XYZ file of C-alpha atoms in Angstrom:
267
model
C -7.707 29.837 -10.273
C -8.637 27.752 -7.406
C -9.196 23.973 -7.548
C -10.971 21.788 -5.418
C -10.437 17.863 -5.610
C -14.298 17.114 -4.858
C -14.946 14.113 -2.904
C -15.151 10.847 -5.190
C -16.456 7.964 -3.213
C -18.228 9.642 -0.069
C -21.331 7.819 0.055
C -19.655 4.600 -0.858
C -16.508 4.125 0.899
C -17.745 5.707 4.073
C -20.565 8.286 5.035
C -21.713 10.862 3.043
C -23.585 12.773 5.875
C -20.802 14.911 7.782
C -22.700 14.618 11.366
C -22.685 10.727 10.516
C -19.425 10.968 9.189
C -18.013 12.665 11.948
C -19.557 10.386 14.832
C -18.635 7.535 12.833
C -15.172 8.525 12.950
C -14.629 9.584 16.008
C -16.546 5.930 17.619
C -14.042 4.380 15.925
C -11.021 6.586 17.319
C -12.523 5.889 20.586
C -12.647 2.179 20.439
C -9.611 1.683 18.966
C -6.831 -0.156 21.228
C -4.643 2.748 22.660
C -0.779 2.272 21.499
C 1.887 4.059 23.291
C 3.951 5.189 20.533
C 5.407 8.277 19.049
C 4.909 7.537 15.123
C 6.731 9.226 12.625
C 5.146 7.130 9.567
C 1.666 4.916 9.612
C 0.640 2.293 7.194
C -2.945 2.169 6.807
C -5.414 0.369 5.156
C -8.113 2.201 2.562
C -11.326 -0.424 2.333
C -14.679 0.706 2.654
C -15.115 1.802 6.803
C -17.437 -0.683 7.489
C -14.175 -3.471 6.476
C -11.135 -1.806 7.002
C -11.766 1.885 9.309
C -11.486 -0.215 12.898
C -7.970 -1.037 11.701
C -6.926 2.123 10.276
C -8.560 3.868 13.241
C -5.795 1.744 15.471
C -3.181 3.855 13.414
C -4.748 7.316 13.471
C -5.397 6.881 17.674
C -1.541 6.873 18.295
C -1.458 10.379 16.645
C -3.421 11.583 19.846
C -1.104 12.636 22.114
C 1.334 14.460 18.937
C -1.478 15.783 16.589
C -1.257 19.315 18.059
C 2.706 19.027 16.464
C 1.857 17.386 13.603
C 1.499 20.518 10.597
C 1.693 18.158 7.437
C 0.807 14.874 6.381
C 2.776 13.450 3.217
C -0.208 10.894 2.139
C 0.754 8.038 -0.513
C -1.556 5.222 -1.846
C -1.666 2.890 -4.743
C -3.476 3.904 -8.074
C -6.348 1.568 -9.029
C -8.012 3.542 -12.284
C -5.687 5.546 -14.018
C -1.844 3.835 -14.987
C 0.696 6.685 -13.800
C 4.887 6.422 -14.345
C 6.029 7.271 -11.130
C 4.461 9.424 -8.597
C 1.452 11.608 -9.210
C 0.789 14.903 -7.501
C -3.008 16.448 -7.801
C -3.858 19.452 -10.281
C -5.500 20.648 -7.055
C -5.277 23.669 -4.240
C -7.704 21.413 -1.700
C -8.925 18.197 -1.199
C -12.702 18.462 0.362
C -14.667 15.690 2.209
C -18.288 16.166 3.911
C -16.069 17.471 6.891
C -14.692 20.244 5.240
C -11.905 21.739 3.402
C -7.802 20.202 3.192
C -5.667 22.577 1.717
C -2.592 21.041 -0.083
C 0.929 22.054 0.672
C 1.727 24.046 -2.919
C 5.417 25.012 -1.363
C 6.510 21.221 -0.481
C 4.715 19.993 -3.526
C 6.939 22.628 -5.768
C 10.185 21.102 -3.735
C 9.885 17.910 -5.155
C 8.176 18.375 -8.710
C 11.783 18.359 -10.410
C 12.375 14.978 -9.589
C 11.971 12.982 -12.841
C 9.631 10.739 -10.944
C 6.963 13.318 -9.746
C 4.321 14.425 -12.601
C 1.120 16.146 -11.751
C -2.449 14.422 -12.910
C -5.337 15.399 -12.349
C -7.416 12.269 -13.759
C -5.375 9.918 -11.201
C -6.342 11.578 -8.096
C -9.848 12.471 -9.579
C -11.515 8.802 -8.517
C -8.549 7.317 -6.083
C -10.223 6.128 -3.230
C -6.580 5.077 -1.465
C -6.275 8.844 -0.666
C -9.314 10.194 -0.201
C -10.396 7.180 2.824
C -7.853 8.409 4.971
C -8.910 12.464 4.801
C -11.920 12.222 7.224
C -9.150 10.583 10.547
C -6.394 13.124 9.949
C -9.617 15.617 9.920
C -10.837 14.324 13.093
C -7.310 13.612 14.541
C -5.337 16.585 13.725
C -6.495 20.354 14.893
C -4.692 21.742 11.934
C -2.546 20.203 9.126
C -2.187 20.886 5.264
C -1.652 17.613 2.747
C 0.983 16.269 0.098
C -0.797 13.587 -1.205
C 0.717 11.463 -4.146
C -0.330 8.691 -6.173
C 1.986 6.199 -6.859
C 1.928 4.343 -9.806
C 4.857 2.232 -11.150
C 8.118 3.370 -9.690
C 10.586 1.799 -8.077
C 11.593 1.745 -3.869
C 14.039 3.864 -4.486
C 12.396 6.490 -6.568
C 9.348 6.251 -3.579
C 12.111 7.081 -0.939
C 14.044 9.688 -2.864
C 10.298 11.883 -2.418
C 10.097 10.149 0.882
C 13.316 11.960 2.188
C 12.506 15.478 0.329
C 9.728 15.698 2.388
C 10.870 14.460 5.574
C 11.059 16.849 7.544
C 10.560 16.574 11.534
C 7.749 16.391 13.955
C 5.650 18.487 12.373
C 5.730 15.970 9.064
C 3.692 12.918 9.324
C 3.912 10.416 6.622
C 0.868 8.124 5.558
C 1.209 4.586 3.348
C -2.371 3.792 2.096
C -2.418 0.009 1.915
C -4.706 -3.127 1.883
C -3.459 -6.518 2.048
C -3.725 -9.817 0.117
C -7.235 -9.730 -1.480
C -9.644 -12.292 -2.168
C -8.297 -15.605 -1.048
C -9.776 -17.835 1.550
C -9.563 -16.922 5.314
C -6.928 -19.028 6.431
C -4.418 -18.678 3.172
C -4.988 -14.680 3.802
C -3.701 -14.783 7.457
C -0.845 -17.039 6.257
C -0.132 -15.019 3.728
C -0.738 -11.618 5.202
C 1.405 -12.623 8.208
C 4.008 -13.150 5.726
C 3.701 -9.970 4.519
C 3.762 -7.845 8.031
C 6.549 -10.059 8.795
C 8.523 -8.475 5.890
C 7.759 -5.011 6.746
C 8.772 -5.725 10.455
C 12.008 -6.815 9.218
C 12.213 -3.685 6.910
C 12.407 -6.710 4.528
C 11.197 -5.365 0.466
C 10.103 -5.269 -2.117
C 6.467 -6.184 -0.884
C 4.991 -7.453 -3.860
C 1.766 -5.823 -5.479
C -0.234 -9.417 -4.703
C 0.872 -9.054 -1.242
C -0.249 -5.358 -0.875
C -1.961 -3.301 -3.721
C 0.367 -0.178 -2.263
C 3.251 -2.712 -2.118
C 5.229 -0.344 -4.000
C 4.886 3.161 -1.303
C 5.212 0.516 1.348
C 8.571 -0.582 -0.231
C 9.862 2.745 -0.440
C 8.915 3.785 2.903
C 11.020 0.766 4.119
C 14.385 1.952 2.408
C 13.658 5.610 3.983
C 13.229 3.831 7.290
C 16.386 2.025 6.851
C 18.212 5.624 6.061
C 16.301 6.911 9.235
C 16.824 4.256 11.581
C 12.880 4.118 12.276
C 11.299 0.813 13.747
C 8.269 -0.523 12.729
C 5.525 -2.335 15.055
C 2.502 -3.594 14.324
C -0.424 -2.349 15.554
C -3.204 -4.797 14.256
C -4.112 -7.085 12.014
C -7.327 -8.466 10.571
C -9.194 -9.514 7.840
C -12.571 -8.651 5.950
C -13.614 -11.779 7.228
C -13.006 -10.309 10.847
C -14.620 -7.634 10.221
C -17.671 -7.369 7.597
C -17.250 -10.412 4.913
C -17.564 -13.634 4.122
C -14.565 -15.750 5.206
C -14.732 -17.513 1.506
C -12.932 -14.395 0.024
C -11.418 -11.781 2.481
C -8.997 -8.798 1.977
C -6.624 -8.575 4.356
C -5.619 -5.330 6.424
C -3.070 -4.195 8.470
C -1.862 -1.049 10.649
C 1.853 -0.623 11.351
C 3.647 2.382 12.913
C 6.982 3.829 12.393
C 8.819 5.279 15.213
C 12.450 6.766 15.588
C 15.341 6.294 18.256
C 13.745 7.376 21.174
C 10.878 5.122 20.655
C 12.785 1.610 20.260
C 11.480 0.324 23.507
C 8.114 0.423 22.976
């Protein structure tokens, strides 16, 4: 039988309409400050688009010149409504959004599903919105690309890297970290503190603890992998809901980083 994830927070999160959706989307892509970088990993953030998509949309534009290479996307984000041991993989075939149809990559999900970390739940992918945010870019980035996404619960950096290096791959394999920032302290203490915190990743500096960044624990294990790889990271922006949409009483902070190999060191 087939399953569909069907979309959870369309509507909410971002545009439920898919012509509003899509020019949305692609507005952003077009504004977004051009990068010249090869990445092999992005860390993202997953806020509703009207806080967080101009930052993410910074990421997903430095896939532009590679997306025609780029055949899978290995897509992890935090859980926030369902407690899961390890790493979760969906009970799913697809993912849909309003702009159509992701099919899920059953062969590289079966490659990793022996690890003792890796379990497959339906209930914590049904209402994650750290996943399903960052479906409409790779749909408007990428011509054509299947998706591994997991949700990662408690698990150590090493356990996240182990499923990190399973599904490496090469340049047809992009991975994905679905992150916010600190959330809900004042504007000033949330650029300290969030500075801090992209600091740490720069240095390829963890663990990056769960106050710091609710996916503090993919972003961790992405770090060790990058370590084994030798990729760099550089930061591509970084704001604030205050920035962007909020109040600057109580902000959430976002960032977008890229991870690029050897060859791209002096950028």
């Amino acid at each position: 039988m087939f399953i569909t994830r069907t979309p959870a927070v369309a509507g909410m999160f971002y545009p439920a309409d898919p012509q509003q959706l899509a020019h949305d989307v692609q507005q952003l892509l077009t504004e977004a400050h051009p990068h010249a970088l090869i990445p092999k990993a992005l860390i993202v953030p997953h806020a509703g688009y009207i806080y967080s998509a101009a930052i993410a949309a910074t990421a997903y534009a430095t896939l532009r010149p590679i997306a025609a290479h780029i055949r899978r996307v290995v897509l992890l984000g935090p859980t926030h409504r369902v407690a899961v041991r390890g790493l979760a993989l969906p009970e799913a075939d697809a993912f849909d959004t309003p702009l159509g149809r992701v099919m899920l990559d059953t062969a590289a999900a079966r490659t990793i599903a022996h690890l003792p970390q890796v379990s497959v739940s339906a209930q914590a992918h049904a209402l994650e919105h750290s996943l399903e945010v960052q479906l409409p870019f790779l749909q408007s980035i990428l011509p054509d690309f299947t998706l591994l996404p997991l949700a990662v619960g408690m698990a150590s950096a090493e356990e996240v890297a182990e499923v990190l290096d399973a599904l490496w791959g090469g340049e047809e394999t992009l991975i994905v970290i679905s992150s916010d920032l600190s959330h809900y302290l004042p504007y000033a203490t949330a650029q300290r503190v969030d500075g801090e915190t992209v600091q740490s990743i720069l240095d390829l500096h963890q663990p990056i603890a769960h106050e710091h960044a609710c996916g503090g624990t993919p972003i961790s294990g992405l770090i060790v992998a990058a370590q084994k790889h030798h990729l760099t990271p550089h930061l591509l922006d970084l704001r604030n809901s205050g920035d962007t949409a909020g109040s600057r009483d109580q902000v959430v902070g976002y960032a977008a980083l890229a991870f690029t190999g050897k060859e791209e060191h002096g950028n």
